[in-house]
PDB file of C-alpha atoms in Angstrom:
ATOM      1  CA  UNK A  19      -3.258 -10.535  17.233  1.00 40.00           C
ATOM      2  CA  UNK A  20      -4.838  -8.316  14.644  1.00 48.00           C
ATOM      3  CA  UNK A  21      -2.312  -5.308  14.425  1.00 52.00           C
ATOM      4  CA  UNK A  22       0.328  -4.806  15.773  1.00 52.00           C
ATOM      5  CA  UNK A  23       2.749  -1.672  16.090  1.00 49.00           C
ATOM      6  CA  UNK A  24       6.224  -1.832  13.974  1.00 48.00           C
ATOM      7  CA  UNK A  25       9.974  -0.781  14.152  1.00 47.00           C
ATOM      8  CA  UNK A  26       9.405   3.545  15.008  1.00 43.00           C
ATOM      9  CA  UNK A  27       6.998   3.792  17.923  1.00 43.00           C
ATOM     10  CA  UNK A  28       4.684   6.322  17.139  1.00 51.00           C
ATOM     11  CA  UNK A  29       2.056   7.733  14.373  1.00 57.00           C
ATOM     12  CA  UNK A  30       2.058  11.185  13.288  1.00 63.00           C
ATOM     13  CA  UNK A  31      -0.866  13.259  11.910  1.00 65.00           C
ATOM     14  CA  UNK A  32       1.220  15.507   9.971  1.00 74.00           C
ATOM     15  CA  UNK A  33       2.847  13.084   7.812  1.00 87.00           C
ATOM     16  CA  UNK A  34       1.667  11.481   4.852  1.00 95.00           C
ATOM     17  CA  UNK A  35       0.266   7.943   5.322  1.00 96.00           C
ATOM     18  CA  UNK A  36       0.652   4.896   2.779  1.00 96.00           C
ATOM     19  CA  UNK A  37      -1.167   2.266   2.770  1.00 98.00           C
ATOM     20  CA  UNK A  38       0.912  -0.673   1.563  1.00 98.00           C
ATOM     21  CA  UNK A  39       0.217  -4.674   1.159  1.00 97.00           C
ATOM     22  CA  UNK A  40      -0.753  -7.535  -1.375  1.00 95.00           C
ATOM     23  CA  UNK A  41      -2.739  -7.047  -4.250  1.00 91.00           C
ATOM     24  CA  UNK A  42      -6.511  -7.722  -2.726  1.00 92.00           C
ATOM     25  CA  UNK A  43      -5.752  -6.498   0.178  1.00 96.00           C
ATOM     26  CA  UNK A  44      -7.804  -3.680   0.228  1.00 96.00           C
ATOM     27  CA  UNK A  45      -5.944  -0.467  -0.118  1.00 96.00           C
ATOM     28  CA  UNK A  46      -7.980   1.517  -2.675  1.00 96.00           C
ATOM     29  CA  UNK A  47     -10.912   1.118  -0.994  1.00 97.00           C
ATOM     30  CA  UNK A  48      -9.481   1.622   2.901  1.00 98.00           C
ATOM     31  CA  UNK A  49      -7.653   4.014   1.207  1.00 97.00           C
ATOM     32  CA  UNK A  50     -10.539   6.406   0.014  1.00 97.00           C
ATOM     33  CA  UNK A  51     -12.180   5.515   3.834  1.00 97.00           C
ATOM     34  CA  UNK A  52      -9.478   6.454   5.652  1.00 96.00           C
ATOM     35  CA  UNK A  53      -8.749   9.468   3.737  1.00 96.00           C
ATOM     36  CA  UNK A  54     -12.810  10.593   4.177  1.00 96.00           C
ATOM     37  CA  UNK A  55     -12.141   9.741   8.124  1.00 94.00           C
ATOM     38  CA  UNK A  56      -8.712  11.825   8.382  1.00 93.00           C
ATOM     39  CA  UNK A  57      -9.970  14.712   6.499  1.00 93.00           C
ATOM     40  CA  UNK A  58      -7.092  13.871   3.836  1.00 95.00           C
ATOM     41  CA  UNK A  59      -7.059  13.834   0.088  1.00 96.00           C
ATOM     42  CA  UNK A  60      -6.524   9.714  -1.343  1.00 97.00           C
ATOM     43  CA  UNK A  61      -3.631   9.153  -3.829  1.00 97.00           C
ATOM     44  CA  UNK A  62      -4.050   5.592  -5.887  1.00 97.00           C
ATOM     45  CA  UNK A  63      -0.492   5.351  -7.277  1.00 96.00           C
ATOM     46  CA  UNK A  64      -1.849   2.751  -9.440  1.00 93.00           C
ATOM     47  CA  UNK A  65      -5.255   4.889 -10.637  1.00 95.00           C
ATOM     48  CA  UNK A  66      -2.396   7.606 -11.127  1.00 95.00           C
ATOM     49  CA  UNK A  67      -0.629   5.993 -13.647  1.00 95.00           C
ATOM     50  CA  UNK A  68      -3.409   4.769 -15.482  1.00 94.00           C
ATOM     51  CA  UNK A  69      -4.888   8.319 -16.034  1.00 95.00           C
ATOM     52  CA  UNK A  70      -1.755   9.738 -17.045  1.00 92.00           C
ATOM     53  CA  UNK A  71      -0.668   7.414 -19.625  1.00 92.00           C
ATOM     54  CA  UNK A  72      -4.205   6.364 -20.226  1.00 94.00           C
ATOM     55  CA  UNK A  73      -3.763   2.553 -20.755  1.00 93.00           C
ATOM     56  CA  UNK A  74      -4.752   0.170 -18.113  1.00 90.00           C
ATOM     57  CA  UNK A  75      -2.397  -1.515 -15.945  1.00 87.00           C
ATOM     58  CA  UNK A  76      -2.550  -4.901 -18.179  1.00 84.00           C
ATOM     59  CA  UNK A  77      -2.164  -2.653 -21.109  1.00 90.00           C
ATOM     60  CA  UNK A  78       0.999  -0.808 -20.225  1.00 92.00           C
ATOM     61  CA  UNK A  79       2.334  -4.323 -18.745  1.00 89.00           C
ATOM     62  CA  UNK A  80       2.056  -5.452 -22.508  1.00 89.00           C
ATOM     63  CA  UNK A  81       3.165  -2.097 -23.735  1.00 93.00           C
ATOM     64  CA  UNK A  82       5.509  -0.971 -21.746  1.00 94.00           C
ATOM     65  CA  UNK A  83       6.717  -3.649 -19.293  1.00 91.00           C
ATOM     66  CA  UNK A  84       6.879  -3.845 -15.800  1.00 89.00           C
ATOM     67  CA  UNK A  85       9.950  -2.006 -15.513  1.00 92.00           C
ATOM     68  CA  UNK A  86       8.722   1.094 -16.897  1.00 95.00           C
ATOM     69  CA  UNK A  87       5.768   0.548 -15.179  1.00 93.00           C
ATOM     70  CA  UNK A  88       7.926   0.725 -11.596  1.00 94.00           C
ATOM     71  CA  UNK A  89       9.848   3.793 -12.799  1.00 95.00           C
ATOM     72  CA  UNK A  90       6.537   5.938 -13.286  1.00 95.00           C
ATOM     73  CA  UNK A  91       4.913   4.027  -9.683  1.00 94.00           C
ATOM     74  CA  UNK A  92       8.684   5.910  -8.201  1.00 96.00           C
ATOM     75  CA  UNK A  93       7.831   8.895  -9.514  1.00 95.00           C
ATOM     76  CA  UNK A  94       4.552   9.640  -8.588  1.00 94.00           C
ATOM     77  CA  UNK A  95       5.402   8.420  -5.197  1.00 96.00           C
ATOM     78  CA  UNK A  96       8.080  11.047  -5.492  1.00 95.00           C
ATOM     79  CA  UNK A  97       5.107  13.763  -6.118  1.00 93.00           C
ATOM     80  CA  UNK A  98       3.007  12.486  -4.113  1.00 93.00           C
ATOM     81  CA  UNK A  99       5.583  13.373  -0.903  1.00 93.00           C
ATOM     82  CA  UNK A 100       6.880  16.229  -1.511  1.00 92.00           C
ATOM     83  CA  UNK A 101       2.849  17.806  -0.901  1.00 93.00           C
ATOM     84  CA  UNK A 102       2.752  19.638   2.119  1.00 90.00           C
ATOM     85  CA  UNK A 103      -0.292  18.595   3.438  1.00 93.00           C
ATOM     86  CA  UNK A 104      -0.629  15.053   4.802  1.00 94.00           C
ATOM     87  CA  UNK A 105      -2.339  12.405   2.336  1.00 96.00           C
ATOM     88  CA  UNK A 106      -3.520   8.966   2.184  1.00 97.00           C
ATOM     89  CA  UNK A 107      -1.332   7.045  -0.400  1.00 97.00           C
ATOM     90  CA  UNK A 108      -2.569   3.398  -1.898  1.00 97.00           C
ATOM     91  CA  UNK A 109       0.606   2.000  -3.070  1.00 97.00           C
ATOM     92  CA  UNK A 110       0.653  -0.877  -5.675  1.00 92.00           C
ATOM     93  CA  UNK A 111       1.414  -3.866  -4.347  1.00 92.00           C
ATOM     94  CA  UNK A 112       5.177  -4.053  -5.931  1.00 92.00           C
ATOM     95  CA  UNK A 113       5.850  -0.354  -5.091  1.00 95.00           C
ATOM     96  CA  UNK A 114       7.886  -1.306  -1.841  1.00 96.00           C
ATOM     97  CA  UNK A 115      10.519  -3.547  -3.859  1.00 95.00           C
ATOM     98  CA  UNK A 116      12.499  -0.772  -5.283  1.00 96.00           C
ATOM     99  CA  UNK A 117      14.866   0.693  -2.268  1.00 96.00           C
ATOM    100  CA  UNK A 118      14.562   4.274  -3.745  1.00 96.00           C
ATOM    101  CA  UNK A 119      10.749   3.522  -2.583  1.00 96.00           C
ATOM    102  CA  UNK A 120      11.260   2.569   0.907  1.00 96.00           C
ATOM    103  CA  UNK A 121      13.892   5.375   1.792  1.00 96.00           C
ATOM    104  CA  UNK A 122      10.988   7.704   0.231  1.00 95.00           C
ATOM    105  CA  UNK A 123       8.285   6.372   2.238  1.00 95.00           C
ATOM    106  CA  UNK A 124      10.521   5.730   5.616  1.00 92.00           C
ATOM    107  CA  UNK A 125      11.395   9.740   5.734  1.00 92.00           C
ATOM    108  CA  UNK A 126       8.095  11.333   4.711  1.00 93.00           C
ATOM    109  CA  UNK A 127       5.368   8.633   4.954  1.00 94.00           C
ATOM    110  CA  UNK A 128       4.120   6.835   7.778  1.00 93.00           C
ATOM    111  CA  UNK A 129       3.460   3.566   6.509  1.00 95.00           C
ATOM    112  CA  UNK A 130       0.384   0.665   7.263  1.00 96.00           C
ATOM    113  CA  UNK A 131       0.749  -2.685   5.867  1.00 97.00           C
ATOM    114  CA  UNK A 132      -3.177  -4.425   5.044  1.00 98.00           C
ATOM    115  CA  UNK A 133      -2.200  -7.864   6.023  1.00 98.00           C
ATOM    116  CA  UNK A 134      -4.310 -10.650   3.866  1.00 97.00           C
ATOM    117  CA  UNK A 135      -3.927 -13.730   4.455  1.00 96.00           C
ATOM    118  CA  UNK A 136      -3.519 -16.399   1.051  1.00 95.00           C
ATOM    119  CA  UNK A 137      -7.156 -17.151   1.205  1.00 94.00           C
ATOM    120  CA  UNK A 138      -8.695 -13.382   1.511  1.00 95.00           C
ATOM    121  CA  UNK A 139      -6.363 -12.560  -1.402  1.00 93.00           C
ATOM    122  CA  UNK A 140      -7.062 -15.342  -3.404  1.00 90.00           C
ATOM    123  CA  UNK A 141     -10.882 -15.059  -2.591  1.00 91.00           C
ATOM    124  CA  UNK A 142     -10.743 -11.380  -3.635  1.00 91.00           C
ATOM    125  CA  UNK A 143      -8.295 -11.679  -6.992  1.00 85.00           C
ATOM    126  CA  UNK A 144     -10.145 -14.459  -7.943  1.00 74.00           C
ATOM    127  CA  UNK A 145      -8.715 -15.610 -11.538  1.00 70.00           C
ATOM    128  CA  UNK A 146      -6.104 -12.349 -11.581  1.00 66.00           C
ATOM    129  CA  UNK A 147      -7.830 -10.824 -14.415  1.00 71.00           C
ATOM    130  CA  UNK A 148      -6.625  -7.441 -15.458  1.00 68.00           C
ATOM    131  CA  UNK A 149      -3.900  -8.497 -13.034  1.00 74.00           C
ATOM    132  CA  UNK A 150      -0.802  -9.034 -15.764  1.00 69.00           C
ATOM    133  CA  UNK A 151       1.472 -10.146 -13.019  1.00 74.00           C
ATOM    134  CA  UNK A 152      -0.913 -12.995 -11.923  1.00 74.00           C
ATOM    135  CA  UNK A 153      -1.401 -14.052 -15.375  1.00 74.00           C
ATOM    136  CA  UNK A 154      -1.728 -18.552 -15.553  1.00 76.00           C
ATOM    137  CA  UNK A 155      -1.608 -19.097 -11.747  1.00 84.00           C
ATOM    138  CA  UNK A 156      -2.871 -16.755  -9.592  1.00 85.00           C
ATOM    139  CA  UNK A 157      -2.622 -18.250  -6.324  1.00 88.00           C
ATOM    140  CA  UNK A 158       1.399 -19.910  -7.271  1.00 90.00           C
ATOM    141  CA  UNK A 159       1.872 -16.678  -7.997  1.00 88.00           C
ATOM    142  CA  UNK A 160       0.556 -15.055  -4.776  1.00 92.00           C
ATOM    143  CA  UNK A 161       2.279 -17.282  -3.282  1.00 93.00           C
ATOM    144  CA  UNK A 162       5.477 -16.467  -4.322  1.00 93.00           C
ATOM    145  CA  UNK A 163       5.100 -12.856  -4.317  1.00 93.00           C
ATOM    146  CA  UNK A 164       4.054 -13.168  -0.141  1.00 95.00           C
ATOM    147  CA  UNK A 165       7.268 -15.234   0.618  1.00 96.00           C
ATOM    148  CA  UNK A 166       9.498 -12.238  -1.252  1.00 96.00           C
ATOM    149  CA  UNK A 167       7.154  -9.166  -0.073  1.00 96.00           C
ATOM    150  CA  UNK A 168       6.202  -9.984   3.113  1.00 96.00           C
ATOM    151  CA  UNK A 169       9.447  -9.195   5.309  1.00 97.00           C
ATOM    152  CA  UNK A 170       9.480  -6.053   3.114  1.00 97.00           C
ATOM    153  CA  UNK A 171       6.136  -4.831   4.206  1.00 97.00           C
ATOM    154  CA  UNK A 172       7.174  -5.827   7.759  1.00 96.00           C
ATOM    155  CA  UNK A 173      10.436  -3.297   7.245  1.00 95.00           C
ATOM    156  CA  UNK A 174       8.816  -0.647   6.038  1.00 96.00           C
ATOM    157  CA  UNK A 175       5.755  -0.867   8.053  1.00 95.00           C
ATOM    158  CA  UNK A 176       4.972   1.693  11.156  1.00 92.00           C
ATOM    159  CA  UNK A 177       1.786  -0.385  11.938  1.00 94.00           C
ATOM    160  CA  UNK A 178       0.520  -3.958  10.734  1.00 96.00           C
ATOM    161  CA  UNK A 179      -3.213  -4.426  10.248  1.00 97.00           C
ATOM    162  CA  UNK A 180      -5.096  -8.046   9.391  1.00 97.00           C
ATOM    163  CA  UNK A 181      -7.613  -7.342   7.051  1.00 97.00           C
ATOM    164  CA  UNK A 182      -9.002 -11.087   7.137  1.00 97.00           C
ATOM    165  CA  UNK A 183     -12.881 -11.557   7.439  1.00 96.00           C
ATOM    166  CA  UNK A 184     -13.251  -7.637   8.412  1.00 97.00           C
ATOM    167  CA  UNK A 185     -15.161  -5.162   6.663  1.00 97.00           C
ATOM    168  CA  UNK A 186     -13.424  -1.459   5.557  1.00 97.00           C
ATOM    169  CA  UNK A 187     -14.969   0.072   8.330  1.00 97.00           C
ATOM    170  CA  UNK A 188     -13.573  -2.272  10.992  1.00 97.00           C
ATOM    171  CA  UNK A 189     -10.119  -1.910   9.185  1.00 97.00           C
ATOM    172  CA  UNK A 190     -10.230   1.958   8.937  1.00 97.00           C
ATOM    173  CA  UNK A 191     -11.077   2.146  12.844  1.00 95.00           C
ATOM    174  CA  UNK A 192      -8.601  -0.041  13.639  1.00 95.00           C
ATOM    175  CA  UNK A 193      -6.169   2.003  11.717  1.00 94.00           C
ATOM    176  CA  UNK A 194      -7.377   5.174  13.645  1.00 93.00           C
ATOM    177  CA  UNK A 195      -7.071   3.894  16.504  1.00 91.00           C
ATOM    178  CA  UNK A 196      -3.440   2.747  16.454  1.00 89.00           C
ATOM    179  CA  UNK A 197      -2.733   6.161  14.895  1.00 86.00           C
ATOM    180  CA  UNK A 198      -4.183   7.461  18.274  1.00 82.00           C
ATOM    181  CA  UNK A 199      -2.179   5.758  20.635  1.00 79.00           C
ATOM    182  CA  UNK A 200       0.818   5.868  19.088  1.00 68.00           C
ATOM    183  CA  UNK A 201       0.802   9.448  17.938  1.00 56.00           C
ATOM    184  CA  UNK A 202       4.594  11.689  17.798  1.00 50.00           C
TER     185      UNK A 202
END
């Protein structure tokens, strides 16, 4: 099966979406698709943080650390739903470990998980570079971070879509049309 609907039974057009998943997986650029399709504005938590603190993500890894880097990911999540009109959010990959997250996204957020299999992602991050958190063993580390995100996704997730061996616009109508038949 290539989708599949999750946990609350129906889609709404008036809440935000997020776009949630694996690293690879394909959320910026579904993201900024699905957004053109809906009419909505795109919100790259990631491409957020970046411009604000103007270091990449590697850099603020090194900087920073990955802690800090969460806490800024929460708050611009925050921001991000408390808009009143509906937008497309690309979440990073990690976003959905921190509790505070999921409560955020399960109240104001409808939420679609870009299922990748091992392979697409490790075909698509290739050696992890720029990727701190793949850093010496990209797929060990993919790996690893599948086995402790993927019942996560599958909790927060309204709607589960494989993005294996399909191209954005496949994955954007698919995504449409779930939204359509399971619509509050």
């Amino acid at each position: 099966m290539r989708s599949s609907n999750r946990r609350r039974p129906a889609v709404s057009l008036t809440r935000h979406l997020g776009l949630v998943g694996m690293m690879g997986s394909g959320k910026t650029t579904v993201g900024h698709a699905l957004a053109r399709r809906l009419g909505r504005p795109m919100i790259d938590t990631d491409a957020e943080i970046v411009s604000a603190v103007g270091l990449s993500v590697a850099e603020i890894f090194s900087t920073h650390g990955e802690a800090w880097f969460r806490a800024k990911e929460s708050e611009i999540l925050s921001d991000c739903l408390r808009r009143e009109s509906p937008v497309v959010i690309s979440l990073g990959g990690g976003a959905v470990l921190a509790e505070h997250n999921r409560a955020l996204l399960r109240s104001w957020a409808d939420v679609v998980w870009l299922r990748a299999s091992l392979a697409t992602l490790t075909l698509r991050v290739g050696s992890g570079s720029g990727r701190p958190i793949l850093a010496g063993d990209p797929v060990g580390v993919l790996t690893r971070l599948i086995e402790v995100r993927g019942p996560i996704y599958t909790e927060v997730a309204t709607l589960i879509v494989d993005v294996d061996d399909r191209p954005t616009r496949s994955v954007v109508a698919e995504v449409v049309r779930l939204m359509a038949t399971v619509r509050r």
